[in-house]
Each structure stands twice: as structure tokens, then as C-alpha cells.
Short mmCIF file of C-alpha atoms and ligand atoms in Angstrom, two decimals:
data_model
loop_
_atom_site.label_atom_id
_atom_site.label_comp_id
_atom_site.label_asym_id
_atom_site.label_seq_id
_atom_site.Cartn_x
_atom_site.Cartn_y
_atom_site.Cartn_z
CA MET A 1 68.00 119.96 95.29
CA GLU A 2 65.04 118.71 97.29
CA ASN A 3 61.72 119.69 96.10
CA VAL A 4 58.48 120.18 97.40
CA GLU A 5 55.00 120.34 95.99
CA ILE A 6 52.58 123.35 96.54
CA ILE A 7 49.65 124.66 95.22
CA ILE A 8 49.65 128.41 94.32
CA ASP A 9 45.95 129.77 93.25
CA GLY A 10 45.17 126.70 92.39
CA VAL A 11 48.02 125.33 89.99
CA ARG A 12 49.94 122.40 91.28
CA LYS A 13 53.84 123.11 90.91
CA VAL A 14 56.82 121.54 92.09
CA VAL A 15 59.50 123.93 93.46
CA PRO A 16 62.83 123.73 95.28
CA LYS A 17 62.91 123.54 99.13
CA ARG A 18 63.30 127.05 100.82
CA ILE A 19 62.62 129.21 97.43
CA THR A 20 60.60 131.83 98.80
CA ILE A 21 56.88 132.31 97.92
CA LEU A 22 57.52 135.71 96.18
CA LYS A 23 59.70 134.15 94.10
CA VAL A 24 57.76 131.22 92.88
CA ALA A 25 54.95 133.79 92.13
CA GLN A 26 57.47 135.85 90.08
CA GLU A 27 58.19 132.91 88.11
CA LEU A 28 54.64 132.26 87.24
CA LYS A 29 53.88 135.71 86.71
CA ILE A 30 51.69 136.13 89.41
CA GLU A 31 51.76 139.51 90.77
CA ILE A 32 52.45 140.52 94.14
CA PRO A 33 53.00 144.06 95.07
CA THR A 34 55.96 144.95 97.40
CA LEU A 35 57.55 148.00 98.69
CA CYS A 36 60.49 146.84 100.95
CA TYR A 37 61.51 144.06 98.59
CA HIS A 38 64.53 144.31 96.16
CA PRO A 39 65.93 140.99 94.09
CA ALA A 40 69.63 142.07 95.38
CA ILE A 41 69.03 142.80 98.98
CA GLU A 42 68.19 140.16 101.58
CA PRO A 43 64.47 139.87 102.37
CA TYR A 44 63.52 142.51 104.99
CA GLY A 45 59.71 142.11 105.70
CA ALA A 46 58.96 145.73 106.85
CA CYS A 47 56.24 146.57 104.58
CA ARG A 48 54.04 143.71 105.05
CA LEU A 49 52.33 144.53 101.67
CA CYS A 50 53.64 141.20 99.89
CA THR A 51 51.10 139.28 102.39
CA VAL A 52 49.61 135.93 100.95
CA GLU A 53 47.44 133.55 102.79
CA ILE A 54 48.69 130.17 103.36
CA GLU A 55 47.15 126.56 104.38
CA LYS A 56 49.60 124.31 105.99
CA ASN A 57 48.74 121.18 108.12
CA ASN A 58 44.94 122.11 107.49
CA ARG A 59 45.57 125.69 109.36
CA LYS A 60 45.37 128.88 107.64
CA MET A 61 47.72 131.95 108.20
CA PHE A 62 49.01 134.82 106.72
CA VAL A 63 52.73 135.23 105.84
CA THR A 64 54.83 137.94 103.86
CA SER A 65 55.73 136.09 100.57
CA CYS A 66 59.27 137.91 100.43
CA ASN A 67 60.71 136.45 103.28
CA TYR A 68 58.78 132.87 103.81
CA PRO A 69 60.63 130.10 102.62
CA ILE A 70 58.52 126.95 101.45
CA GLU A 71 59.57 124.16 103.38
CA ASN A 72 56.97 121.50 103.09
CA GLU A 73 53.69 121.12 101.12
CA ILE A 74 51.54 124.41 101.45
CA LYS A 75 48.44 125.91 99.96
CA ILE A 76 48.96 129.40 98.86
CA GLU A 77 46.51 132.11 97.88
CA THR A 78 48.24 135.18 96.52
CA ASN A 79 45.06 137.20 95.75
CA ASN A 80 42.11 136.34 97.57
CA GLU A 81 39.52 138.46 99.49
CA ASN A 82 41.19 138.39 102.56
CA VAL A 83 44.61 138.87 101.14
CA ILE A 84 43.27 141.96 99.29
CA LYS A 85 41.50 143.32 102.67
CA ILE A 86 44.97 143.06 104.46
CA ARG A 87 46.87 144.86 101.46
CA LYS A 88 44.33 147.62 101.57
CA LEU A 89 44.51 148.38 105.25
CA ILE A 90 48.39 148.26 104.79
CA LEU A 91 48.11 151.04 102.16
CA GLU A 92 45.60 153.16 104.31
CA LEU A 93 47.97 153.14 106.99
CA LEU A 94 50.96 153.87 104.74
CA ILE A 95 48.58 156.75 103.14
CA ALA A 96 47.81 157.83 106.86
CA LYS A 97 51.73 158.00 107.25
CA VAL A 98 53.09 159.36 103.86
CA GLY A 99 50.16 160.58 101.83
CA TYR A 100 50.26 159.62 97.97
CA LYS A 101 53.74 159.38 97.10
CA GLY A 102 55.91 157.19 94.77
CA LYS A 103 55.19 153.24 94.31
CA VAL A 104 52.53 153.80 97.39
CA LYS A 105 50.47 155.97 95.18
CA GLU A 106 50.84 153.80 92.38
CA ILE A 107 49.79 150.48 94.40
CA ALA A 108 46.94 152.08 96.15
CA GLU A 109 45.42 153.51 93.16
CA LYS A 110 45.50 149.79 91.81
CA TYR A 111 43.83 148.68 94.68
CA ASN A 112 41.30 151.74 95.08
CA VAL A 113 42.31 152.73 98.24
CA GLU A 114 40.52 155.61 100.05
CA PRO A 115 42.30 157.47 102.52
CA ARG A 116 40.44 155.82 105.83
CA PHE A 117 42.55 157.14 108.01
CA GLY A 118 43.69 160.56 106.80
CA VAL A 119 46.53 161.38 104.38
CA GLY A 120 49.91 162.08 106.03
CA ASP A 121 53.03 163.73 105.18
CA ASP A 122 55.88 162.12 106.74
CA ASP A 123 59.04 161.31 104.39
CA CYS A 124 59.71 157.65 105.08
CA ILE A 125 57.63 154.45 105.08
CA LEU A 126 60.60 152.87 106.78
CA CYS A 127 60.82 150.13 103.89
CA GLY A 128 64.64 149.98 104.72
CA LEU A 129 65.89 149.86 101.01
CA CYS A 130 68.44 152.58 101.24
CA VAL A 131 70.03 151.47 104.81
CA ASN A 132 70.28 147.75 103.62
CA VAL A 133 71.57 148.61 100.15
CA CYS A 134 74.16 150.81 101.77
CA LYS A 135 74.80 148.03 104.08
CA GLU A 136 74.94 144.75 102.09
CA ILE A 137 75.53 145.97 98.54
CA ILE A 138 78.00 149.14 98.98
CA GLY A 139 79.01 147.91 102.48
CA VAL A 140 79.79 151.59 103.35
CA ASN A 141 76.66 151.86 106.23
CA ALA A 142 76.42 155.21 106.22
CA ILE A 143 72.94 155.59 107.29
CA SER A 144 70.82 153.59 109.68
CA PHE A 145 67.16 153.57 111.70
CA SER A 146 67.04 155.67 114.38
CA SER A 147 65.08 155.38 117.58
CA ARG A 148 61.99 153.35 117.76
CA GLY A 149 58.32 152.91 117.78
CA ILE A 150 56.61 156.32 116.38
CA ASN A 151 59.76 158.12 116.06
CA ARG A 152 61.70 155.20 114.24
CA ASP A 153 63.30 156.96 111.16
CA VAL A 154 66.39 156.71 108.67
CA SER A 155 68.91 159.46 109.69
CA PRO A 156 72.95 159.87 109.37
CA PRO A 157 74.78 159.47 112.48
CA PHE A 158 73.32 161.81 115.16
CA GLY A 159 71.23 163.27 112.73
CA LYS A 160 73.75 165.19 111.63
CA GLU A 161 75.76 164.46 108.28
CA ALA A 162 76.26 161.09 106.58
CA VAL A 163 80.10 161.50 107.17
CA ASP A 164 80.92 158.17 105.65
CA CYS A 165 78.60 158.56 102.51
CA ILE A 166 80.84 158.18 99.39
CA GLY A 167 77.84 159.68 97.32
CA CYS A 168 77.12 156.52 95.26
CA GLY A 169 73.55 157.41 95.15
CA ALA A 170 72.07 153.59 95.33
CA CYS A 171 69.79 154.83 98.40
CA ALA A 172 67.90 157.41 96.00
CA PHE A 173 67.79 155.13 93.48
CA LEU A 174 65.88 152.57 95.38
CA CYS A 175 63.34 154.90 97.79
CA PRO A 176 60.38 153.92 96.61
CA ILE A 177 58.44 156.97 97.81
CA GLY A 178 61.22 159.55 96.16
CA THR A 179 62.27 160.81 99.45
CA ILE A 180 66.06 160.27 98.89
CA LYS A 181 66.94 162.96 96.16
CA ILE A 182 70.51 163.60 94.52
CA GLU A 183 71.34 167.27 93.74
CA ASP A 184 74.55 168.23 91.81
CA LEU A 185 75.56 171.62 92.01
CA ASN A 186 78.76 172.33 89.94
CA GLU A 187 81.24 170.82 92.41
CA LYS A 188 78.85 169.91 95.03
CA ARG A 189 76.63 166.69 95.49
CA ILE A 190 73.95 166.99 98.04
CA ILE A 191 71.62 164.05 99.01
CA THR A 192 68.79 164.63 100.79
CA LYS A 193 67.22 163.22 103.59
CA ILE A 194 70.45 161.26 104.79
CA ASN A 195 72.23 164.68 104.50
CA ALA A 196 75.31 163.83 102.70
CA ASN A 197 77.36 166.62 101.25
CA LEU A 198 80.41 165.62 98.97
CA GLU A 199 82.82 167.25 96.51
CA LEU A 200 82.59 166.42 92.98
CA GLU A 201 85.48 165.27 90.39
CA LYS A 202 85.72 166.62 87.01
CA CYS A 203 85.34 164.89 84.05
CA LYS A 204 88.22 164.14 82.21
CA ILE A 205 87.13 165.02 78.64
CA CYS A 206 84.25 167.51 78.83
CA GLY A 207 85.30 169.05 81.85
CA LYS A 208 81.85 168.59 83.55
CA TYR A 209 81.71 167.58 87.58
CA PHE A 210 80.17 164.36 87.93
CA VAL A 211 81.48 161.96 90.24
CA PRO A 212 82.39 162.17 93.90
CA LYS A 213 85.77 162.10 95.19
CA LYS A 214 85.27 159.59 98.11
CA PHE A 215 83.37 157.53 95.33
CA ILE A 216 86.49 157.52 93.37
CA GLU A 217 88.62 156.88 96.55
CA TYR A 218 86.45 153.93 97.89
CA ILE A 219 86.71 152.05 94.66
CA LYS A 220 90.66 152.63 94.45
CA ASN A 221 90.60 151.02 98.24
CA LYS A 222 88.55 148.30 96.84
CA ILE A 223 90.17 147.25 93.62
CA GLY A 224 93.86 148.52 93.96
CA ASN A 225 96.13 149.60 91.67
CA VAL A 226 93.96 149.69 88.38
CA GLU A 227 94.06 152.44 86.04
CA LEU A 228 91.00 154.54 87.13
CA ASP A 229 91.14 156.75 84.46
CA VAL A 230 87.97 155.18 83.04
CA PHE A 231 85.93 156.01 86.21
CA LEU A 232 86.86 159.65 85.38
CA ILE A 233 85.08 160.04 82.33
CA CYS A 234 81.25 160.77 82.66
CA ASP A 235 78.57 158.72 80.95
CA GLU A 236 77.78 161.17 78.27
CA CYS A 237 81.87 160.97 76.83
CA LYS A 238 81.85 157.64 77.52
CA GLY A 239 79.22 157.07 75.26
CA GLU A 240 80.34 159.55 72.79
CA ASN A 241 83.82 158.02 72.66
CA TYR A 242 82.23 154.77 71.96
CA ILE A 243 80.30 155.49 69.11
CA LYS A 244 83.46 157.49 67.70
CA ARG A 245 85.32 154.06 68.41
CA LEU A 246 82.50 152.09 66.80
CA ALA A 247 82.33 154.55 63.88
CA SER A 248 86.27 154.00 63.11
CA PHE A 249 85.91 150.45 63.28
CA SER A 250 83.14 150.78 60.96
CA LEU A 251 82.10 147.72 58.86
CA THR A 252 79.89 149.65 56.77
CA GLY A 253 82.68 150.07 54.13
CA GLY A 254 84.00 153.54 55.46
CA LYS A 255 81.04 155.74 54.61
CA ASN A 256 81.25 157.59 58.10
CA GLU A 257 83.49 160.68 58.22
CA MET B 1 86.80 162.39 126.42
CA LYS B 2 89.43 160.57 128.60
CA LYS B 3 90.85 158.15 126.50
CA LEU B 4 92.22 156.05 128.69
CA GLU B 5 88.79 155.59 130.85
CA VAL B 6 87.36 154.50 127.51
CA ASP B 7 89.99 152.43 126.33
CA LYS B 8 89.61 150.58 129.87
CA ILE B 9 86.06 149.72 129.09
CA LEU B 10 87.07 148.43 125.85
CA GLU B 11 89.71 146.35 127.47
CA LYS B 12 87.37 145.17 130.03
CA ASN B 13 84.83 144.13 127.29
CA GLY B 14 87.94 142.55 125.14
CA TRP B 15 87.64 145.07 122.18
CA LYS B 16 84.82 142.92 121.02
CA LYS B 17 82.54 143.88 118.48
CA ASN B 18 79.49 141.84 119.77
CA LYS B 19 80.05 143.54 123.29
CA ILE B 20 78.70 146.80 122.31
CA VAL B 21 75.59 146.86 124.02
CA GLY B 22 77.36 146.18 127.43
CA ILE B 23 80.22 149.07 126.29
CA LEU B 24 77.49 151.45 125.88
CA GLN B 25 76.04 150.70 129.19
CA ASP B 26 79.66 150.98 130.96
CA ILE B 27 80.11 154.34 128.98
CA GLN B 28 76.73 155.40 130.45
CA ASP B 29 77.82 154.70 133.56
CA VAL B 30 80.71 156.47 133.39
CA TYR B 31 79.03 159.97 131.87
CA TYR B 32 75.78 159.42 132.52
CA TYR B 33 75.36 159.84 128.98
CA LEU B 34 76.81 158.99 125.48
CA PRO B 35 79.14 161.39 124.16
CA GLU B 36 79.47 161.90 120.90
CA ASP B 37 83.32 161.99 120.96
CA VAL B 38 83.39 158.56 122.51
CA LEU B 39 81.20 157.12 120.27
CA ILE B 40 83.38 158.27 117.14
CA TYR B 41 86.33 156.90 119.12
CA ILE B 42 84.47 153.25 119.99
CA SER B 43 83.59 153.17 116.24
CA GLU B 44 87.14 153.48 115.02
CA LYS B 45 88.71 151.38 117.70
CA LEU B 46 86.15 148.64 116.95
CA ASN B 47 85.38 149.26 113.34
CA ILE B 48 81.78 149.26 113.89
CA PRO B 49 80.12 151.66 111.35
CA LEU B 50 79.09 154.72 113.17
CA SER B 51 75.92 154.56 111.74
CA GLN B 52 75.10 150.97 113.47
CA ILE B 53 76.42 152.58 117.16
CA TYR B 54 74.07 155.51 116.56
CA SER B 55 71.01 153.11 115.77
CA ILE B 56 71.88 151.10 118.71
CA SER B 57 72.30 154.16 121.10
CA THR B 58 68.84 155.85 120.02
CA PHE B 59 67.14 152.31 119.97
CA TYR B 60 67.47 151.53 124.00
CA LYS B 61 65.73 153.85 126.36
CA ALA B 62 68.17 153.19 128.94
CA PHE B 63 71.04 155.52 126.47
CA SER B 64 70.86 158.75 126.05
CA LEU B 65 72.72 161.25 123.93
CA LYS B 66 71.99 164.16 125.88
CA PRO B 67 74.14 165.10 128.88
CA LYS B 68 72.10 164.55 132.17
CA GLY B 69 71.95 167.00 135.10
CA LYS B 70 74.30 166.73 138.33
CA TYR B 71 71.13 164.99 139.69
CA ARG B 72 69.25 162.56 137.92
CA ILE B 73 65.70 161.96 138.84
CA LYS B 74 63.58 159.13 137.30
CA ILE B 75 60.01 158.43 138.23
CA CYS B 76 58.21 155.13 137.71
CA LEU B 77 54.98 155.10 135.81
CA GLY B 78 54.60 151.52 135.78
CA THR B 79 51.17 150.72 136.69
CA ALA B 80 51.32 150.53 140.28
CA CYS B 81 53.40 153.87 140.66
CA HIS B 82 51.19 155.28 138.07
CA VAL B 83 47.87 154.61 139.61
CA ARG B 84 49.08 155.79 142.91
CA GLY B 85 50.16 159.11 141.84
CA GLY B 86 53.37 158.64 139.91
CA TYR B 87 51.86 160.71 136.83
CA ILE B 88 50.87 163.38 139.17
CA ILE B 89 54.60 163.60 140.47
CA SER B 90 55.75 163.77 137.01
CA GLU B 91 53.53 166.24 136.07
CA PHE B 92 54.84 168.37 138.52
CA LEU B 93 58.18 167.85 137.80
CA LYS B 94 57.86 168.99 134.27
CA ASN B 95 56.40 172.44 135.43
CA LYS B 96 58.58 172.80 138.33
CA LEU B 97 61.62 171.98 136.44
CA LYS B 98 60.41 173.26 132.93
CA ILE B 99 61.80 170.39 130.99
CA LEU B 100 60.31 167.23 129.43
CA PRO B 101 61.30 163.57 130.20
CA GLY B 102 64.36 163.04 128.81
CA GLU B 103 65.72 166.69 128.72
CA THR B 104 68.42 168.66 131.27
CA THR B 105 67.77 171.82 132.96
CA LYS B 106 69.77 174.48 131.54
CA ASP B 107 72.00 175.13 134.60
CA GLU B 108 72.64 171.10 134.10
CA LEU B 109 71.58 170.87 137.74
CA PHE B 110 68.39 168.39 137.12
CA SER B 111 67.47 166.12 134.49
CA PHE B 112 64.47 163.57 134.66
CA GLU B 113 62.96 160.88 132.91
CA THR B 114 60.15 158.24 133.35
CA VAL B 115 60.74 154.91 133.58
CA ASN B 116 58.23 151.68 133.47
CA CYS B 117 58.46 149.82 137.15
CA LEU B 118 61.18 149.60 138.90
CA GLY B 119 60.41 146.16 140.68
CA ALA B 120 59.71 147.78 143.83
CA CYS B 121 55.99 148.46 143.64
CA ALA B 122 55.05 147.86 147.10
CA ILE B 123 56.84 151.32 147.92
CA GLY B 124 55.17 152.88 145.13
CA PRO B 125 54.82 155.86 143.81
CA ILE B 126 58.94 155.77 143.40
CA VAL B 127 60.93 158.72 142.66
CA VAL B 128 65.06 157.79 142.19
CA ILE B 129 67.57 160.46 142.26
CA ASN B 130 71.06 159.28 141.35
CA GLU B 131 70.18 155.69 142.23
CA LYS B 132 68.75 156.48 145.78
CA TYR B 133 65.30 155.15 145.77
CA TYR B 134 62.75 157.29 147.76
CA GLY B 135 59.35 155.48 148.05
CA GLN B 136 55.90 156.55 148.91
CA MET B 137 56.74 159.94 147.50
CA ASP B 138 54.16 162.80 146.68
CA VAL B 139 54.20 166.17 144.82
CA GLU B 140 55.02 167.69 148.38
CA LYS B 141 57.58 165.60 149.38
CA THR B 142 59.17 165.60 145.77
CA GLU B 143 59.16 169.34 145.92
CA LYS B 144 61.11 169.34 149.21
CA LEU B 145 63.51 167.08 147.93
CA ILE B 146 64.22 169.17 145.05
CA ASN B 147 64.59 172.32 146.85
CA LYS B 148 66.90 170.68 149.05
CA LEU B 149 69.33 169.88 146.14
CA LYS B 150 68.98 173.26 144.63
S1 SF4 C 1 64.29 156.71 103.05
FE1 SF4 C 1 63.12 155.99 101.25
S2 SF4 C 1 64.47 154.00 101.16
FE2 SF4 C 1 64.75 154.75 102.96
S3 SF4 C 1 63.61 153.53 104.44
FE3 SF4 C 1 62.46 155.44 103.82
S4 SF4 C 1 61.04 155.10 102.20
FE4 SF4 C 1 62.65 153.69 102.46
S1 FES C 2 57.64 143.44 100.46
FE1 FES C 2 57.58 141.53 101.50
S2 FES C 2 57.26 142.71 103.53
FE2 FES C 2 57.64 144.52 102.12
S1 FES C 3 55.19 150.41 138.95
FE1 FES C 3 56.60 151.45 139.94
S2 FES C 3 58.13 149.93 140.86
FE2 FES C 3 56.75 148.89 140.06
#
């Protein structure tokens, strides 16, 4: 693989061509804040919080580090005054939109950000993590962005119900501001914001409702005729089973009951 | 929904996923909006996630998910028409029809929307009703036109 030499925060470094600035920084334990980045998902460049300053052919410019592939020798400043100014502005705008929530709050506090444009109460920063994990990783495409401009939002088709959702919960897991929540009520799973409503299946051992029927169906379709019983045992029972099994194979000389 | 009609549109576009915007345009030409059941049908036929079709349908201003009226009024609010009074006409219509741009009257007779420059600035302000252009419009003329249609 071809390499390039860069200078990042004053340190000379040889890196493989086309690696992103963010990845290099992370390897060097340089902290760059991100809101819309996840290592398993294609960089989306929505939040702009990972902005850094680069110098290329004697020209300085700001780029988002998560989706900037290093092509040639550049100088990178990840944390200078200008960069911090930009990040603060972005955080001020995010707070004007959604207020102090989740990761936005966390990062805003780190940067000592005052609410210059007010404190909003929207429920989405449009980071796209939920939409993109559903598309790229799960492959279901249950939700998408809708409209544009100030009306842009994340929503299920026709703003109604996420009919294709299998209830895996990856979106809820990734949402940086905690908007998407999973609520299991007996035999039903509701996922807020994306409006999913799913029937749950019981655990084969303890009888507790725990996994969406559609999720099991989806896996069945993906992997074919595999014994699926293991998917029908809840995590707690799996854990208990495992411990019991370990106990019976105990190497400690049979001290267990 | 008339399946045959939709199938014809899909056929014309070669049943191709990447023709989706064109397909939606053709659907909109026939129904004047994008009916939900048609979008679901297309999603199944072309194997495009419904969420993506919904995303496209709400992204472009030219598409509407709400049914349009029998008379579809467009008012140009491009710069030239705006400064010559297009805005006053649109305010007038809001009051007269008691709907906002993008909406349809309860009796399904009228819907109206604002557009940005129709490319005929010289005869602005322009009002378009069902593809027919009316130039040099003002509130009075618009009112007459509407009353005639009622
Ligand atoms: S709902 Fe959450 S994960 Fe989805 S785009 Fe909005 S902030 Fe991001
Ligand atoms: S993390 Fe790079 S733009 Fe959001
Ligand atoms: S501004 Fe109305 S036609 Fe150009």
C-alpha cells in the first residue's frame, strides 16, 4: 500500500494513503469530537463537529476529519484556536436546535459552550446514524430522512408506522441524544420516534417476552434452515445456562452442587 | 389505484430502480399527487424500500403526497413576479381559499402552491391554473378567474 507523510499537531507521521484524518487521530489518541460517526458505518459528514484545519499546497482550509481521506502530504491541526471556535459554533447551533441532550450535552460541557442562540427542544440532530445503521448494517431500511431544509426529519414511511422495522433496536442503541427508545410492554415492543410496533416472542426457558417475532423471521430468511432455538432464549437464561454448564464441567474438583 | 396505469408507467421506465424519480414524476402527472397505495405498489414491484421512496417523495417540492384540487393554482414568487405583486396575490388566495400553499380546499376544488420563477418573467406576475398561464395578474383579475371556476 502506498504511504504518505503528514504532520499532525506538529508530529511527523507516515500513514497509508486514503486513510481518514479521524482514524489517524484516533490511532494517535488525539481526541476529536464526533456525533454522526460510527466505525461500522460509512462516514456521513452530517454533524461537522469533527472539523479540523489542514494545510495543503500552502492553503489552509477546514475539513471534516471523519470523511477526509488523506491523499497527499498535508499538515493537520486538530485542536487549534480556529478549530475550537468552529466546534463551539456548531455546538451552539445544536443546542439551539435540541438543547442539552445526551452526547451533545456531554461535548458542549467539555467545550464550555454557552447557549448563545437559545436552547431548543427538537428531538433530532439529523446525524443519520439511525437511518444509516438500518440501511447499511441491518439492511432493512425501515426509516429514512424526510423533507428537507428546516423540515428535515427522521421518520417512518408517510410519517405513520415503521412497517418494515424488525425491532432490532440498533437505531435506539446509536442515537446520540437518546431520542429513539425501546419500550417493551409484555408482548409488545414499541420503538419511539420511528414509530415501530412489534409483537414479541417468549423465551423458551423462562417464558418472558423478549425478542420481536419479525426479528426471528428476518434471521431465518437470512441464514436459512439453521436451528433457531438459541435465538429464542433470553440473555439472562443464556447466561444462567452457561454458568450451569460451566459448573458441571467444573475443573475445580467438583466442589459445586 | 389502477394497476394497469401504474404498470404502464413502470413499463415505460423499463422497470428500473434508478428511474425512480422519473417514475414518480409520471405518477404525479397522472394523479397530480403521489397516492400512498401507488407508492407501496411501486416499492414492492421494483424492490425499493418504502422508506426511500417516501424520502424522495418528500424531498422534491414538485411532488405532493396530498391530493390536489380540480383546479391546481400556481403562483410565481420568483424575484421578478414577487416584486411586481405575486406575493400580494398569494396572500389574497390564502384568505380567499382559506388554505395555505400546498393545501387543498375541503371541496377538493382548489389547491395552490407557490413556485420560484417559471421562466416567463417578462409577463409577470404569473398565475398558472392547470398548466394554463395567466400573465400580468393582479388581485382583481385573480379573483375574477377564481369566481368563474367556482
Ligand atoms: S433520531 Fe437520533 S440517531 Fe436518528 S438522526 Fe436523529 S439524532 Fe441521529
Ligand atoms: S463526525 Fe464527522 S461530520 Fe459528524
Ligand atoms: S419570476 Fe415569475 S416567471 Fe420568473
